[in-house]
XYZ file of C-alpha atoms in Angstrom:
341
model
C 25.806 18.037 -10.929
C 28.639 17.907 -12.757
C 27.434 21.176 -13.481
C 26.433 22.561 -10.524
C 30.588 22.288 -9.280
C 31.442 23.474 -12.002
C 33.601 20.049 -12.695
C 33.802 17.405 -15.350
C 32.571 13.985 -15.123
C 34.959 12.555 -14.985
C 35.999 14.691 -12.085
C 32.877 13.560 -10.010
C 33.478 10.022 -11.111
C 36.705 10.585 -9.512
C 36.045 12.682 -6.478
C 32.814 9.397 -5.809
C 35.640 6.604 -6.603
C 38.016 8.544 -3.866
C 40.650 8.278 -6.581
C 43.715 9.945 -6.774
C 44.625 12.838 -8.965
C 42.100 15.047 -7.109
C 42.456 18.521 -6.071
C 41.596 19.573 -2.179
C 39.513 22.444 -4.424
C 38.224 20.415 -6.538
C 36.889 17.297 -3.832
C 35.977 20.013 -1.382
C 33.615 21.562 -4.351
C 32.182 18.092 -5.572
C 31.111 17.307 -2.002
C 29.599 20.845 -1.633
C 28.093 20.039 -4.497
C 25.990 16.893 -3.630
C 25.487 17.777 0.177
C 23.363 20.861 -1.194
C 21.440 18.256 -4.247
C 21.077 16.264 -1.325
C 22.546 13.440 -3.206
C 23.385 10.288 -2.338
C 27.537 9.120 -3.644
C 25.467 5.145 -5.321
C 23.286 7.800 -7.071
C 25.523 10.090 -9.122
C 27.711 7.675 -9.597
C 24.935 5.987 -11.667
C 24.550 8.687 -14.114
C 27.926 8.438 -14.463
C 27.492 4.890 -15.555
C 24.268 3.669 -17.222
C 21.460 1.342 -16.649
C 21.684 -1.735 -14.402
C 18.269 -2.554 -16.398
C 16.725 -3.256 -12.819
C 13.562 -2.751 -11.180
C 12.961 -2.036 -6.784
C 10.558 -2.765 -5.777
C 9.878 -2.187 -1.646
C 6.552 -3.555 -0.068
C 5.823 -3.393 3.707
C 5.666 -7.533 3.784
C 6.200 -10.332 1.052
C 3.444 -12.330 2.146
C 0.482 -9.678 1.782
C -1.683 -11.178 -1.439
C -2.513 -8.534 -2.500
C 0.951 -7.559 -2.761
C 1.665 -10.483 -4.518
C -1.490 -9.492 -7.001
C 1.024 -6.401 -7.700
C 4.502 -8.303 -8.286
C 1.915 -10.692 -11.011
C 1.812 -6.785 -13.664
C 4.603 -5.485 -12.813
C 6.286 -8.766 -13.920
C 4.380 -9.334 -17.289
C 4.467 -5.930 -17.783
C 8.356 -5.665 -18.018
C 8.774 -9.597 -19.767
C 8.938 -7.555 -22.766
C 11.814 -4.819 -22.155
C 15.408 -5.958 -20.663
C 14.635 -4.891 -16.925
C 13.405 -7.198 -13.884
C 12.198 -6.843 -10.658
C 14.364 -7.695 -7.376
C 11.553 -6.716 -4.039
C 13.136 -5.521 -0.776
C 10.991 -5.729 2.619
C 10.381 -2.500 4.686
C 8.850 -3.943 7.277
C 6.478 -1.502 9.470
C 9.053 0.743 11.021
C 10.580 3.894 9.682
C 13.436 3.073 10.125
C 13.733 -0.399 9.186
C 11.851 0.897 5.411
C 14.443 3.652 5.271
C 17.050 1.046 5.462
C 15.480 -1.114 2.751
C 14.717 1.904 0.446
C 18.105 3.122 0.839
C 19.577 -0.926 -0.157
C 17.992 -0.318 -3.314
C 19.300 2.985 -4.352
C 22.630 1.807 -3.200
C 22.759 -1.260 -5.489
C 21.583 1.099 -8.036
C 18.559 0.316 -9.429
C 16.698 2.069 -13.232
C 13.525 2.666 -11.253
C 12.044 2.218 -7.643
C 7.765 1.183 -6.917
C 6.940 2.160 -3.804
C 3.929 -0.113 -2.202
C 1.862 2.075 0.508
C 5.204 3.707 1.903
C 5.467 5.023 5.372
C 8.302 7.898 4.235
C 6.561 10.882 4.340
C 6.394 13.279 0.767
C 9.317 14.985 1.672
C 10.969 12.264 1.484
C 9.474 10.175 -0.841
C 10.250 14.248 -3.362
C 14.024 13.398 -2.459
C 13.503 9.547 -3.204
C 12.376 10.559 -7.281
C 14.660 13.616 -7.435
C 17.496 10.734 -7.363
C 15.509 8.131 -8.546
C 12.856 7.527 -11.458
C 9.364 6.734 -8.754
C 6.395 5.357 -8.907
C 4.301 5.743 -5.591
C 1.388 2.561 -4.901
C -1.586 3.239 -2.050
C -1.081 6.527 -1.526
C -3.643 9.710 -2.206
C -0.443 12.941 -2.023
C 0.303 12.743 -5.676
C 3.718 15.517 -6.887
C 5.352 16.109 -9.905
C 8.324 14.238 -8.637
C 6.975 11.127 -8.923
C 3.883 9.184 -10.329
C 0.994 8.033 -8.371
C -1.116 5.175 -8.775
C -4.541 4.556 -6.865
C -7.414 3.182 -5.583
C -10.524 5.198 -4.701
C -11.242 3.228 -1.650
C -13.938 5.861 -0.510
C -15.836 4.413 -3.823
C -15.479 1.302 -2.718
C -15.649 1.517 0.888
C -19.594 2.961 0.166
C -19.527 0.121 -2.393
C -19.507 -2.483 -0.003
C -21.450 -0.685 2.760
C -24.050 0.311 0.177
C -24.886 -3.695 -0.151
C -24.487 -4.835 3.181
C -26.928 -2.009 4.049
C -28.805 -3.148 1.020
C -29.300 -6.425 2.521
C -31.130 -4.594 5.218
C -27.850 -5.466 8.055
C -27.543 -2.115 10.678
C -24.884 -2.943 13.419
C -22.069 -3.373 10.792
C -18.701 -3.443 12.078
C -15.788 -2.060 10.537
C -11.962 -3.434 11.589
C -9.820 -0.623 10.418
C -5.543 -0.965 10.660
C -4.176 0.738 13.307
C -2.996 4.659 12.441
C 0.668 4.130 13.978
C 1.942 6.562 12.038
C -1.046 8.636 11.707
C 0.299 10.663 8.002
C 0.181 9.713 4.416
C 0.655 6.312 4.740
C -2.388 5.535 6.623
C -4.616 7.548 4.237
C -6.005 4.053 3.117
C -7.436 2.659 5.940
C -8.279 6.153 7.540
C -10.590 6.639 4.060
C -12.108 3.471 4.069
C -12.745 3.197 8.451
C -14.099 8.231 7.472
C -16.940 6.535 4.582
C -17.770 3.714 6.312
C -18.624 6.063 9.010
C -20.098 8.718 7.057
C -22.456 6.388 5.576
C -23.273 4.940 8.667
C -24.237 8.468 9.715
C -25.732 9.712 6.253
C -28.238 5.877 6.497
C -29.262 6.881 10.265
C -27.844 4.100 12.113
C -24.665 6.358 13.339
C -25.628 4.593 16.927
C -24.611 1.484 15.937
C -21.044 2.242 14.449
C -18.235 0.223 16.207
C -15.155 0.347 15.365
C -11.532 -2.013 15.926
C -8.102 -0.390 14.643
C -6.167 -3.230 14.739
C -3.921 -4.157 12.109
C -4.866 -5.537 8.025
C -3.504 -9.398 8.893
C -5.392 -12.211 9.587
C -3.947 -11.630 13.241
C -5.515 -8.035 13.498
C -8.799 -9.311 11.499
C -9.137 -12.211 14.509
C -8.682 -9.696 17.146
C -11.084 -7.280 15.319
C -13.652 -9.085 15.347
C -12.952 -11.316 18.953
C -13.489 -7.169 20.331
C -16.781 -6.708 17.356
C -18.305 -9.867 18.769
C -17.825 -9.313 22.497
C -20.773 -6.186 21.689
C -24.216 -6.393 23.235
C -26.099 -6.727 20.700
C -22.622 -8.098 18.517
C -23.330 -7.090 14.569
C -24.968 -9.159 11.892
C -22.407 -8.011 9.755
C -17.949 -7.092 9.892
C -17.100 -4.793 7.002
C -12.790 -6.352 7.051
C -10.620 -3.698 5.920
C -8.473 -5.494 3.526
C -9.153 -9.661 2.710
C -6.213 -10.937 4.590
C -8.429 -9.420 7.577
C -11.851 -11.099 6.381
C -9.605 -13.809 6.833
C -9.003 -13.520 10.505
C -12.701 -12.035 11.361
C -14.135 -15.853 9.584
C -11.203 -16.909 11.853
C -12.825 -16.025 14.743
C -16.495 -16.577 13.736
C -15.769 -20.912 12.853
C -14.362 -20.937 16.367
C -17.310 -18.224 17.830
C -19.085 -20.586 16.334
C -20.865 -18.387 14.218
C -21.729 -19.545 11.017
C -21.356 -17.287 7.545
C -23.127 -15.534 6.226
C -26.497 -16.962 8.382
C -25.356 -15.330 11.828
C -22.637 -12.439 10.854
C -21.561 -11.880 6.618
C -17.703 -10.758 5.966
C -17.082 -8.524 3.218
C -13.006 -7.955 2.261
C -11.502 -5.688 0.242
C -8.649 -6.496 -2.048
C -9.933 -9.628 -4.072
C -6.912 -11.650 -3.698
C -6.894 -14.645 -5.239
C -7.764 -16.390 -2.312
C -11.202 -14.819 -1.885
C -12.175 -16.490 -4.615
C -11.449 -19.425 -2.894
C -15.010 -21.868 -3.129
C -14.540 -22.434 0.584
C -14.153 -19.042 1.523
C -16.414 -16.907 -0.747
C -15.607 -13.728 -0.008
C -17.822 -10.754 -1.042
C -14.901 -8.206 -1.525
C -14.446 -5.108 -3.337
C -11.831 -5.524 -6.723
C -9.338 -2.856 -7.386
C -7.167 -4.788 -9.649
C -3.821 -5.291 -8.778
C -2.598 -6.912 -11.508
C -3.468 -3.867 -13.245
C -2.179 -1.288 -11.037
C 0.818 -2.996 -11.243
C 0.736 -3.280 -14.998
C 0.587 0.408 -15.089
C 3.294 0.971 -12.473
C 5.836 -1.059 -14.390
C 4.360 0.715 -17.764
C 4.874 4.275 -15.887
C 8.289 3.269 -14.748
C 9.604 2.735 -17.970
C 8.361 5.462 -19.308
C 10.192 7.687 -16.261
C 13.398 6.027 -17.441
C 13.232 7.240 -20.945
C 12.781 10.399 -20.064
C 9.356 12.223 -19.067
C 9.352 13.956 -16.389
C 5.927 15.175 -16.282
C 3.509 12.782 -13.101
C 1.271 11.025 -13.360
C -1.979 10.410 -11.011
C -4.302 6.960 -12.638
C -6.617 5.900 -10.404
C -8.340 2.844 -10.296
C -12.223 2.851 -10.159
C -12.919 -0.041 -7.888
C -16.144 -2.747 -8.579
C -18.106 -4.953 -5.212
C -17.942 -8.467 -6.193
C -20.436 -10.106 -4.582
C -19.775 -13.596 -3.284
C -21.566 -15.813 -0.791
C -20.135 -14.344 3.068
C -22.657 -12.535 2.633
C -26.697 -12.727 3.019
C -29.962 -10.557 4.828
C -29.505 -11.184 8.614
C -32.170 -13.589 9.275
C -34.042 -12.374 12.194
C -33.440 -13.609 15.665
C -34.926 -13.061 19.550
C -32.374 -11.246 20.995
C -28.880 -10.876 20.126
C -26.335 -11.016 22.718
C -22.613 -10.216 22.920
C -20.906 -13.267 22.099
C -18.569 -15.153 24.678
C -15.405 -15.141 23.728
C -13.094 -18.472 24.219
C -10.606 -17.114 26.977
C -6.748 -17.071 25.529
């Protein structure tokens, strides 16, 4: 920025700190350069003062189990370095996420990991021009930042092929409500589109049933109630995440239905809870720990000077557990009467 303004770094530092001894003309030149380059003052100060040895992590909610897997991998990767990770919650609204992202930038972190961010690609690139950035869980690569993503089409196909091979035809799906409709919603959209495509390709398009709620226990519960109200009800439910699958299991229990005897359930993420013996959830493993380690590695490389973009894709695998089985014959299926509430 100093070069762009045609002044020394010391002059830039003085303007940013609002020190005395700077002429109005020089102050105007530096401020004009900041505006033209899209710099935040904190970013300019960072370039002058060196490193803080801190990695900022932005996620929608710290309680999402899969995000904990990512953080485990990131912390493991940073353990042998001088860097520490700090986390901030962005929520599910553009405004709150922007405030959280600005807070990381203002704290002058050396690198940022954005997990499934809501902001558009243009804003991501603006951040990445200031701070080494890795984006996880998006499908919009850019030369400005590194990208880590799961092959959601392959993962969803694995679930659907498994359920259909077991003999299921009435398969419901729970997806994330498309509130934003942009790149931030690519993952649930790809999983839902793959579900529908497989159903059509297998000649069972008439059985397509999608509940658009959220990737949360509450969303899974509400989605399951909606799907179970269909007549006939589904014999299997593909939840878009393990967290949503937990809500599905709760709704089925409440309705007096057994898993997998009455309804098979499959999730996505292979979180630790999915392997619990009392849950034993069939799910897709996209290895959040590996993703977190790769994010740490890429951020350290960026901080050390790498400028070429890296696009890292995880190949998912299906983990089959006790929550899925062949549908048992029943005389006539009807919609399940859900408790009022």
